[in-house]
XYZ file of C-alpha atoms in Angstrom:
611
model
C -20.782 -22.795 -15.512
C -18.033 -20.915 -13.649
C -16.544 -17.786 -15.184
C -12.851 -16.939 -14.995
C -12.052 -13.242 -15.350
C -8.539 -11.800 -15.497
C -8.011 -8.190 -14.418
C -4.913 -6.238 -15.404
C -3.398 -2.906 -14.373
C -0.283 -1.564 -16.068
C 1.639 1.271 -17.714
C 1.556 3.887 -14.964
C 2.904 2.373 -11.743
C 2.303 -0.773 -9.695
C 1.300 -3.065 -12.534
C -0.606 -6.127 -11.329
C -2.875 -8.979 -12.304
C -5.792 -10.626 -10.527
C -7.995 -13.565 -11.388
C -11.442 -14.369 -10.056
C -13.693 -17.374 -10.438
C -17.256 -16.113 -10.191
C -17.289 -14.284 -6.831
C -14.105 -15.875 -5.492
C -10.779 -14.075 -5.638
C -8.314 -16.783 -6.639
C -5.060 -14.839 -6.923
C -3.603 -11.349 -7.235
C -0.040 -10.031 -7.322
C 2.031 -7.014 -8.331
C 4.547 -7.387 -11.129
C 7.282 -5.783 -8.985
C 7.447 -8.837 -6.747
C 8.650 -10.991 -9.654
C 10.854 -8.504 -11.537
C 12.344 -6.992 -8.322
C 11.786 -3.466 -9.714
C 9.790 -1.380 -7.246
C 6.497 0.013 -8.605
C 7.209 -1.741 -11.915
C 4.717 -0.288 -14.437
C 5.380 -2.752 -17.246
C 2.792 -5.180 -18.548
C 2.460 -7.863 -15.830
C 3.477 -10.988 -17.761
C 4.864 -12.639 -14.623
C 1.856 -11.795 -12.472
C -0.499 -13.097 -15.163
C 1.400 -16.385 -15.411
C 1.235 -16.729 -11.635
C -2.516 -16.071 -11.595
C -3.158 -18.705 -14.280
C -1.027 -21.238 -12.414
C -2.772 -20.525 -9.102
C -6.168 -20.960 -10.775
C -4.996 -24.212 -12.456
C -6.247 -23.044 -15.844
C -4.845 -22.347 -19.299
C -5.223 -19.051 -21.103
C -8.026 -20.433 -23.286
C -10.093 -21.043 -20.141
C -10.325 -17.301 -19.436
C -13.761 -15.933 -20.233
C -12.820 -12.262 -20.139
C -9.813 -9.970 -19.750
C -10.449 -6.513 -18.296
C -8.041 -3.569 -18.206
C -8.393 -1.198 -15.248
C -8.307 2.039 -17.228
C -9.833 3.440 -20.426
C -7.094 4.615 -22.841
C -9.488 6.648 -25.001
C -10.589 8.792 -22.049
C -6.984 9.246 -20.910
C -6.075 10.359 -24.418
C -8.979 12.813 -24.351
C -7.592 14.354 -21.154
C -4.107 14.636 -22.639
C -5.369 16.357 -25.792
C -7.440 18.863 -23.821
C -4.613 19.362 -21.330
C -2.289 20.140 -24.247
C -4.817 22.526 -25.760
C -5.123 24.311 -22.413
C -1.377 24.555 -21.828
C -0.496 25.475 -25.403
C 3.033 25.135 -26.701
C 4.385 25.131 -23.126
C 2.764 21.751 -22.584
C 4.207 20.055 -25.656
C 7.027 18.294 -23.820
C 4.569 16.815 -21.322
C 2.264 15.654 -24.121
C 5.152 14.160 -26.104
C 6.510 12.302 -23.096
C 3.087 10.892 -22.238
C 2.427 9.718 -25.778
C 5.854 8.094 -26.018
C 5.512 6.283 -22.699
C 2.651 4.911 -20.668
C -0.328 6.506 -22.441
C 0.959 5.656 -25.883
C 1.507 2.071 -24.817
C -2.069 1.811 -23.513
C -3.323 1.888 -27.107
C -1.707 -1.520 -27.527
C -3.236 -3.303 -24.543
C -4.913 -5.832 -26.852
C -1.551 -6.712 -28.399
C 0.100 -7.134 -25.004
C -2.725 -9.434 -23.902
C -2.352 -11.490 -27.057
C 1.382 -11.827 -26.366
C 0.676 -12.938 -22.799
C -2.248 -15.251 -23.433
C -2.510 -16.040 -27.113
C -6.127 -16.645 -28.097
C -8.639 -15.330 -25.605
C -10.965 -18.254 -26.148
C -14.657 -17.623 -25.661
C -14.764 -13.818 -25.646
C -11.930 -13.132 -28.044
C -11.360 -9.517 -26.969
C -10.290 -7.237 -24.149
C -12.684 -5.056 -22.161
C -11.954 -1.787 -20.375
C -13.193 -0.477 -17.053
C -12.959 3.189 -16.106
C -10.166 3.829 -13.612
C -12.254 5.082 -10.699
C -14.901 2.437 -11.252
C -12.116 -0.139 -10.939
C -11.185 1.435 -7.607
C -14.805 1.551 -6.439
C -15.409 -2.070 -7.412
C -12.226 -3.196 -5.655
C -13.546 -1.626 -2.447
C -17.235 -2.537 -2.537
C -17.449 -6.066 -3.938
C -14.973 -7.753 -1.533
C -16.440 -5.877 1.436
C -18.849 -7.443 3.964
C -21.594 -4.942 3.140
C -24.763 -5.377 1.082
C -24.816 -1.589 0.624
C -22.173 1.072 1.180
C -21.128 4.613 0.426
C -17.967 4.516 -1.718
C -15.170 7.100 -1.810
C -12.265 6.873 -4.260
C -9.485 9.477 -4.208
C -6.183 9.387 -6.083
C -3.945 11.487 -8.325
C -5.882 11.060 -11.542
C -7.543 8.285 -13.511
C -8.566 9.324 -17.042
C -10.345 12.530 -15.907
C -11.587 11.726 -12.427
C -9.553 12.421 -9.295
C -12.264 11.981 -6.645
C -15.557 10.112 -6.880
C -18.420 9.617 -4.467
C -20.613 6.611 -5.097
C -23.090 4.158 -3.683
C -23.072 0.398 -3.974
C -26.039 -1.878 -3.414
C -26.217 -5.528 -4.367
C -24.347 -5.940 -7.637
C -24.745 -2.287 -8.672
C -22.422 0.677 -8.195
C -23.522 4.217 -9.030
C -21.147 7.185 -9.186
C -23.046 10.093 -7.619
C -20.547 12.916 -8.079
C -16.971 13.469 -9.131
C -14.122 15.957 -9.155
C -12.018 16.065 -12.295
C -8.448 16.855 -13.299
C -6.559 19.135 -12.820
C -8.170 19.512 -9.390
C -6.784 16.620 -7.363
C -6.269 16.045 -3.653
C -3.818 13.276 -4.503
C -1.729 15.558 -6.710
C -1.816 18.275 -4.050
C -0.409 15.825 -1.488
C 2.182 14.681 -4.025
C 3.206 18.305 -4.612
C 4.150 18.566 -0.943
C 5.835 15.159 -1.137
C 8.054 16.565 -3.877
C 8.583 19.922 -2.162
C 9.721 18.172 1.028
C 12.323 16.210 -0.948
C 10.610 12.824 -1.238
C 9.814 10.774 -4.318
C 6.305 11.051 -5.758
C 4.263 7.809 -5.763
C 6.335 6.313 -2.957
C 7.345 9.143 -0.629
C 3.790 9.967 0.399
C 4.154 7.394 3.202
C 7.150 9.341 4.477
C 5.279 12.636 4.428
C 2.461 11.075 6.451
C 4.968 9.596 8.925
C 6.783 12.915 9.221
C 3.625 14.924 9.968
C 3.387 14.186 13.737
C 6.837 15.716 14.275
C 5.607 19.115 13.138
C 2.946 21.738 13.762
C 0.360 22.601 11.075
C 1.418 26.239 10.905
C 1.048 26.355 7.098
C -2.489 24.913 6.956
C -4.208 28.296 6.626
C -1.743 29.352 3.936
C -2.513 26.172 1.989
C -6.255 26.841 2.206
C -5.893 30.542 1.439
C -3.758 30.042 -1.661
C -3.692 26.456 -2.959
C -7.071 24.797 -2.347
C -10.595 26.152 -1.940
C -12.561 23.646 0.162
C -16.374 23.759 0.142
C -18.566 22.580 3.057
C -19.406 19.344 1.190
C -15.712 18.532 0.714
C -15.599 19.442 -2.956
C -12.566 21.541 -3.817
C -10.649 23.413 -6.477
C -6.933 24.068 -6.742
C -5.399 27.369 -7.783
C -3.454 26.042 -10.742
C -1.169 29.084 -10.909
C 0.936 27.393 -8.179
C 1.289 24.049 -9.970
C 3.214 22.974 -13.054
C 1.847 19.537 -13.919
C -0.427 20.791 -16.709
C 2.343 22.325 -18.792
C 5.478 20.473 -17.645
C 6.869 17.261 -16.222
C 7.294 18.795 -12.773
C 4.672 19.178 -10.068
C 5.182 22.680 -8.680
C 6.500 25.976 -9.979
C 8.423 29.000 -8.707
C 5.243 30.595 -7.356
C 4.687 27.566 -5.114
C 8.242 27.763 -3.791
C 7.917 31.521 -3.245
C 4.741 30.951 -1.237
C 6.715 28.908 1.290
C 9.843 31.021 1.099
C 12.426 28.524 -0.147
C 13.279 26.054 -2.930
C 12.323 22.389 -2.629
C 14.387 20.327 -0.206
C 17.072 18.316 -1.941
C 16.462 14.543 -1.661
C 18.524 12.822 1.070
C 19.484 16.153 2.663
C 18.780 16.908 6.312
C 15.122 17.153 7.254
C 14.396 20.402 9.086
C 11.591 21.704 11.253
C 10.122 23.329 8.151
C 9.555 19.978 6.417
C 7.997 18.635 9.616
C 5.589 21.593 9.757
C 4.764 21.375 6.054
C 3.976 17.670 6.439
C 1.755 18.365 9.445
C -0.029 21.113 7.525
C -0.858 19.211 4.337
C -1.878 16.186 6.402
C -4.359 18.334 8.361
C -5.779 19.844 5.160
C -6.117 16.385 3.603
C -7.995 15.139 6.649
C -10.349 18.135 6.498
C -11.223 17.434 2.868
C -11.711 13.706 3.424
C -13.869 14.171 6.520
C -16.096 16.679 4.735
C -16.433 14.376 1.729
C -17.469 11.369 3.779
C -19.871 13.421 5.912
C -21.544 14.721 2.749
C -21.727 11.220 1.307
C -23.242 9.886 4.529
C -25.987 12.504 4.344
C -26.566 11.736 0.680
C -26.710 7.932 0.888
C -27.871 7.261 4.432
C -25.748 4.121 4.469
C -24.096 2.958 7.684
C -21.149 1.556 5.735
C -18.201 3.163 3.980
C -15.830 1.607 1.425
C -12.652 3.325 0.239
C -9.998 2.896 -2.451
C -7.570 4.952 -4.507
C -4.078 5.957 -3.438
C -5.287 8.484 -0.851
C -7.152 5.645 0.914
C -3.695 4.409 1.969
C -3.437 7.485 4.200
C -4.145 5.492 7.339
C -3.987 8.588 9.560
C -6.900 10.160 7.685
C -8.684 6.799 7.811
C -8.255 6.774 11.578
C -9.848 10.216 11.775
C -12.854 8.925 9.830
C -13.133 6.047 12.283
C -12.910 8.385 15.282
C -15.544 10.713 13.786
C -18.137 7.899 13.887
C -19.736 9.289 10.733
C -20.091 5.682 9.571
C -20.652 2.636 11.729
C -18.458 0.399 9.574
C -15.467 1.057 7.293
C -13.797 -1.293 4.810
C -10.743 -0.174 2.824
C -9.236 -2.114 -0.075
C -5.742 -3.159 1.122
C -4.363 -2.785 -2.414
C -5.980 0.651 -2.661
C -3.601 2.007 -5.315
C -3.369 1.121 -8.986
C -2.454 -2.508 -8.300
C -5.883 -3.035 -6.766
C -7.450 -1.697 -9.944
C -6.714 -5.053 -11.574
C -8.904 -6.780 -9.005
C -11.600 -4.130 -9.213
C -11.781 -4.348 -13.008
C -12.297 -8.111 -12.839
C -14.943 -7.809 -10.112
C -16.797 -5.069 -11.984
C -16.983 -7.251 -15.094
C -18.245 -10.225 -13.081
C -21.126 -8.239 -11.619
C -22.020 -6.058 -14.597
C -21.307 -8.309 -17.587
C -22.230 -11.654 -16.092
C -24.658 -10.207 -13.514
C -23.249 -12.224 -10.634
C -24.845 -11.419 -7.293
C -22.682 -9.812 -4.630
C -21.636 -12.348 -2.017
C -23.688 -12.163 1.189
C -21.099 -11.992 3.952
C -21.192 -11.682 7.712
C -20.305 -8.436 9.442
C -16.738 -9.564 10.269
C -15.941 -11.274 6.990
C -14.818 -10.252 3.505
C -13.759 -11.812 0.210
C -10.173 -10.569 0.395
C -8.850 -13.657 2.237
C -6.665 -11.489 4.452
C -5.101 -10.233 1.185
C -2.947 -13.376 1.169
C -3.412 -13.791 -2.584
C 0.150 -14.196 -3.850
C 2.500 -17.156 -4.355
C 3.336 -19.680 -1.652
C 6.067 -22.308 -1.487
C 5.643 -25.838 -0.200
C 7.889 -27.370 2.433
C 9.503 -29.594 -0.186
C 10.214 -26.591 -2.456
C 11.820 -24.662 0.401
C 13.926 -27.636 1.491
C 15.063 -28.246 -2.088
C 16.204 -24.599 -2.318
C 18.105 -24.823 0.972
C 19.719 -28.165 0.201
C 20.719 -27.128 -3.308
C 22.703 -24.201 -1.893
C 23.890 -26.104 1.187
C 22.460 -23.520 3.578
C 22.382 -24.626 7.210
C 18.926 -24.838 8.747
C 16.823 -26.420 11.439
C 13.556 -28.076 10.453
C 10.586 -28.307 12.841
C 7.994 -31.027 12.618
C 5.127 -28.817 13.769
C 4.274 -25.115 13.567
C 3.675 -25.094 17.322
C 7.237 -26.248 18.036
C 8.616 -23.739 15.571
C 6.600 -20.896 17.132
C 7.737 -21.780 20.635
C 11.366 -21.569 19.530
C 10.779 -18.296 17.661
C 8.982 -16.742 20.633
C 12.100 -17.316 22.738
C 14.267 -15.762 20.008
C 12.017 -12.701 19.849
C 11.963 -12.393 23.623
C 15.758 -12.335 23.692
C 15.847 -9.414 21.237
C 16.423 -11.230 17.970
C 14.886 -9.889 14.738
C 13.194 -12.329 12.395
C 12.783 -12.348 8.656
C 9.448 -14.147 8.460
C 8.407 -15.925 5.233
C 5.383 -18.201 5.465
C 2.291 -18.901 3.369
C 0.903 -16.854 0.481
C 2.428 -13.455 -0.247
C 0.348 -10.365 0.488
C -1.403 -8.358 -2.255
C -0.927 -4.633 -1.694
C 1.834 -2.487 -0.187
C 1.602 -3.818 3.391
C 3.274 -6.903 4.818
C 0.711 -8.673 6.954
C 2.602 -11.597 8.429
C 3.506 -13.600 5.343
C 6.524 -11.595 4.135
C 7.448 -9.617 7.260
C 10.340 -8.532 9.440
C 9.346 -9.154 13.057
C 10.679 -7.816 16.359
C 9.770 -7.246 20.001
C 7.662 -4.094 20.338
C 8.814 -3.688 23.957
C 12.390 -2.962 22.882
C 13.357 0.718 23.083
C 16.109 0.245 20.459
C 14.062 -1.749 17.948
C 12.839 1.177 15.819
C 16.265 2.697 15.207
C 17.892 -0.710 14.746
C 15.365 -1.810 12.148
C 15.398 1.497 10.283
C 19.152 2.028 10.121
C 20.657 -1.480 10.070
C 17.967 -3.521 8.344
C 15.706 -1.286 6.272
C 18.511 1.246 5.542
C 15.981 4.069 5.600
C 15.235 7.323 7.420
C 15.212 6.897 11.186
C 11.968 8.827 11.733
C 9.771 6.337 9.918
C 7.429 4.498 12.296
C 6.749 0.775 12.506
C 3.401 -0.921 12.824
C 2.197 -3.311 15.519
C 0.716 -6.723 14.821
C -1.579 -7.563 17.718
C -3.880 -10.473 18.480
C -7.351 -9.314 17.452
C -8.906 -10.204 20.810
C -6.266 -8.160 22.686
C -6.329 -4.968 20.596
C -8.297 -2.948 23.172
C -5.625 -3.701 25.788
C -3.155 -1.636 23.781
C -5.031 0.740 21.461
C -8.045 3.041 21.556
C -9.927 1.277 18.793
C -13.145 -0.715 18.822
C -12.986 -2.320 15.400
C -10.851 -4.766 13.483
C -7.945 -3.516 11.391
C -6.657 -6.601 9.565
C -5.039 -4.678 6.702
C -2.960 -2.141 8.652
C -4.993 0.772 7.264
C -6.192 2.445 10.451
C -4.209 4.557 12.893
C -5.355 4.784 16.514
C -3.862 6.051 19.786
C -2.072 3.923 22.369
C -4.240 3.522 25.468
C -3.355 6.127 28.075
C -2.431 3.563 30.709
C 0.541 2.438 28.584
C 1.899 5.901 27.794
C 4.977 7.457 29.392
C 5.589 11.119 30.084
C 7.842 12.741 27.480
C 9.286 16.169 26.832
C 7.824 18.419 24.132
C 8.458 17.604 20.470
C 9.030 21.172 19.271
C 12.668 20.639 18.424
C 14.950 20.900 15.388
C 16.745 17.738 16.550
C 14.657 14.885 15.167
C 16.937 12.225 16.649
C 16.302 13.428 20.188
C 12.565 13.234 19.515
C 12.761 9.769 17.974
C 14.778 8.264 20.814
C 12.274 9.160 23.524
C 10.326 6.242 24.961
C 6.607 6.985 24.808
C 4.976 3.778 26.029
C 5.708 0.269 27.249
C 5.685 -0.792 23.575
C 8.056 1.959 22.350
C 9.044 0.337 19.059
C 5.557 0.877 17.601
C 4.529 4.089 19.394
C 4.803 7.093 17.096
C 5.695 10.586 18.258
C 1.997 11.474 18.725
C 1.248 8.275 20.720
C -0.381 6.657 17.687
C 0.175 3.393 15.825
C -0.833 1.895 12.474
C -2.555 -1.256 13.662
C -2.799 -4.758 12.249
C -5.210 -7.013 14.090
C -4.182 -10.631 13.520
C -6.932 -13.239 13.174
C -6.626 -16.990 13.546
C -9.002 -17.725 10.673
C -7.010 -15.773 8.062
C -3.425 -16.457 9.153
C -3.265 -19.218 11.779
C 0.526 -19.515 11.570
C 1.230 -15.835 12.295
C -1.514 -15.805 14.906
C 0.152 -18.813 16.508
C 3.523 -17.038 16.580
C 2.110 -14.019 18.421
C 0.207 -16.329 20.768
C 3.435 -18.179 21.568
C 5.175 -14.853 22.165
C 2.354 -13.858 24.525
C 2.704 -17.133 26.417
C 6.445 -16.569 26.723
C 6.459 -12.833 27.580
C 2.911 -11.758 28.450
C 2.877 -9.351 25.471
C 0.666 -9.917 22.426
C 2.190 -7.180 20.245
C 5.040 -7.548 17.753
C 6.673 -5.073 15.393
C 5.670 -5.955 11.831
C 7.364 -4.287 8.875
C 7.767 -5.336 5.278
C 10.433 -7.909 4.408
C 12.675 -5.779 2.194
C 15.233 -3.008 2.311
C 14.675 0.542 1.153
C 13.879 0.674 -2.556
C 13.385 -3.091 -2.827
C 10.006 -4.724 -3.442
C 8.755 -7.016 -0.685
C 10.385 -10.433 -1.017
C 8.482 -13.005 -3.037
C 10.591 -16.173 -3.172
C 12.865 -18.058 -0.731
C 15.820 -16.729 -2.727
C 14.671 -13.122 -2.248
C 14.214 -13.752 1.469
C 17.632 -15.348 1.919
C 19.417 -12.494 0.133
C 17.668 -9.860 2.267
C 18.470 -11.884 5.400
C 22.168 -12.081 4.559
C 22.496 -8.452 3.459
C 21.067 -7.002 6.674
C 21.251 -7.385 10.445
C 18.287 -9.758 10.549
C 19.225 -12.477 13.066
C 16.903 -15.331 12.111
C 15.292 -16.344 8.831
C 12.016 -18.259 8.941
C 11.073 -20.123 5.744
C 7.924 -22.028 6.633
C 8.993 -24.707 9.131
C 12.689 -24.090 8.450
C 14.755 -21.727 10.617
C 18.165 -20.342 9.674
C 20.454 -18.496 12.098
C 22.825 -15.819 10.820
C 25.804 -17.205 12.705
C 25.451 -20.569 10.944
C 25.600 -19.106 7.430
C 28.549 -18.539 5.131
C 28.818 -14.860 4.088
C 27.657 -14.104 0.556
C 30.395 -14.162 -2.076
C 30.881 -11.293 -4.534
C 27.736 -9.489 -3.434
C 29.310 -6.141 -4.278
C 27.328 -2.913 -4.141
C 23.994 -4.690 -3.993
C 22.128 -1.593 -2.771
C 22.690 0.034 -6.165
C 20.272 -2.575 -7.567
C 17.387 -0.647 -5.998
C 16.373 2.948 -6.645
C 15.836 4.929 -3.449
C 12.174 5.475 -2.696
């Protein structure tokens, strides 16, 4: 008889729910998409209700509920952290006990409120945080065996684990524990450079190519001691997170000769160089860890999860190193993916389900299209109810032909079609799309649509069979988690980047697809496959037929500080509040010039906290 298992992550950041039926992933979604609060940590009532609806079951049909973290172990860390810090750490301890950690003691009560009776099992189970990450990476992967690396800020005690998966079993071989954390080290520089922790790490990674790693030796001499096997220790005298609610202290600032950059202030050459330096150090640690794990396991395959696994530049360096033949990274690598991992771990270790036997180019993640979808009749009812003007196409092929012409003429699309993505990346279901050949596309999208910093790069979506025509990569990258260089034949000569004027650097054309070519001639690649998203694949194919180019800009359908859109209403509001030209809702197309401006929209940007 089939087993339904619900996984839940909550109470830190990126709360989510996932449901599986035996080995099949039925649904998964972050709570933020429903509440419209970015990184929403609250118990995922909305995501749970969605998962039950998608599975067509009632709460009593659930065989097991699994939480992605073990509150008792987290409490143990807090007590010992408090004992180590003494009275200076009381405020940190009090805050933790009054917020997320204190709430975790009541997970059973929250589940009862969400589901009522739990039916057959009648209780909630807990999975250790890093095991949830490891399971989320290994079990959906194509591999029968794999080395497993999980790296994040902290989960209970662990911050880095090295493991090995084979069949239905996962074994943790070694670990690094709090307070020594590569994730927290990277976050310290995120904070020091004036960005927001737990969301600004993407910015720091994107900023790194503008700088030179002139502080890398200083970081290794003072902040982190890296061993040949990749294990490491931090010098905690430079950090404040043990005894306070801040990340760094005065000694850290003195080491780099200045206070932290104020958020939203001008970014200088120093921040560029700091970003380049911590990125290089992070890559060194990760490469040494995976090389050690390769020697220890002998596996040809690597699986990765944890927040640091979203560092696609470091992932690209692993790929280029050829330490492993094959790499698979959980697209929801952060805490949201822990909900899926917890459910998968329970399926294989409690019910002893066998790991699915997959082909080399297949996985169980379904393209990560695991969120809600809306039928044509639901979309039309929404449009008609509000009297929005639209054009309906009878076939996807006709729609794509029309959209290809719009893209070729420079229009920007808000693209909403199929099931929403699970994880932080838009993958062609909730995306903003543009022509990668346009030299003005990056600045236009950043400043007039995303309302974010102009230096942030955009990713290309490319037909999988054409990827080698544009990028130096010989593997698939369906989840936008690998960075690779633009092929040399497409590059243009540019002046040096050693300048204080970031705008002059940004505005240089570097290739014949300038909108997705970063300052170091790299790109964060999404290979688009017909079998996982035939509609988006068809759109790029139509664009290729119309223009000869099979690359489009693909960025998330939202503005800065807003979660990715979930519903037709979310999509329409984002469309009308920005310079997006065309809104695609399934087979319905809306043009900006045909719409009536929004009434009484006011200061809508204040609804979203800056990331």
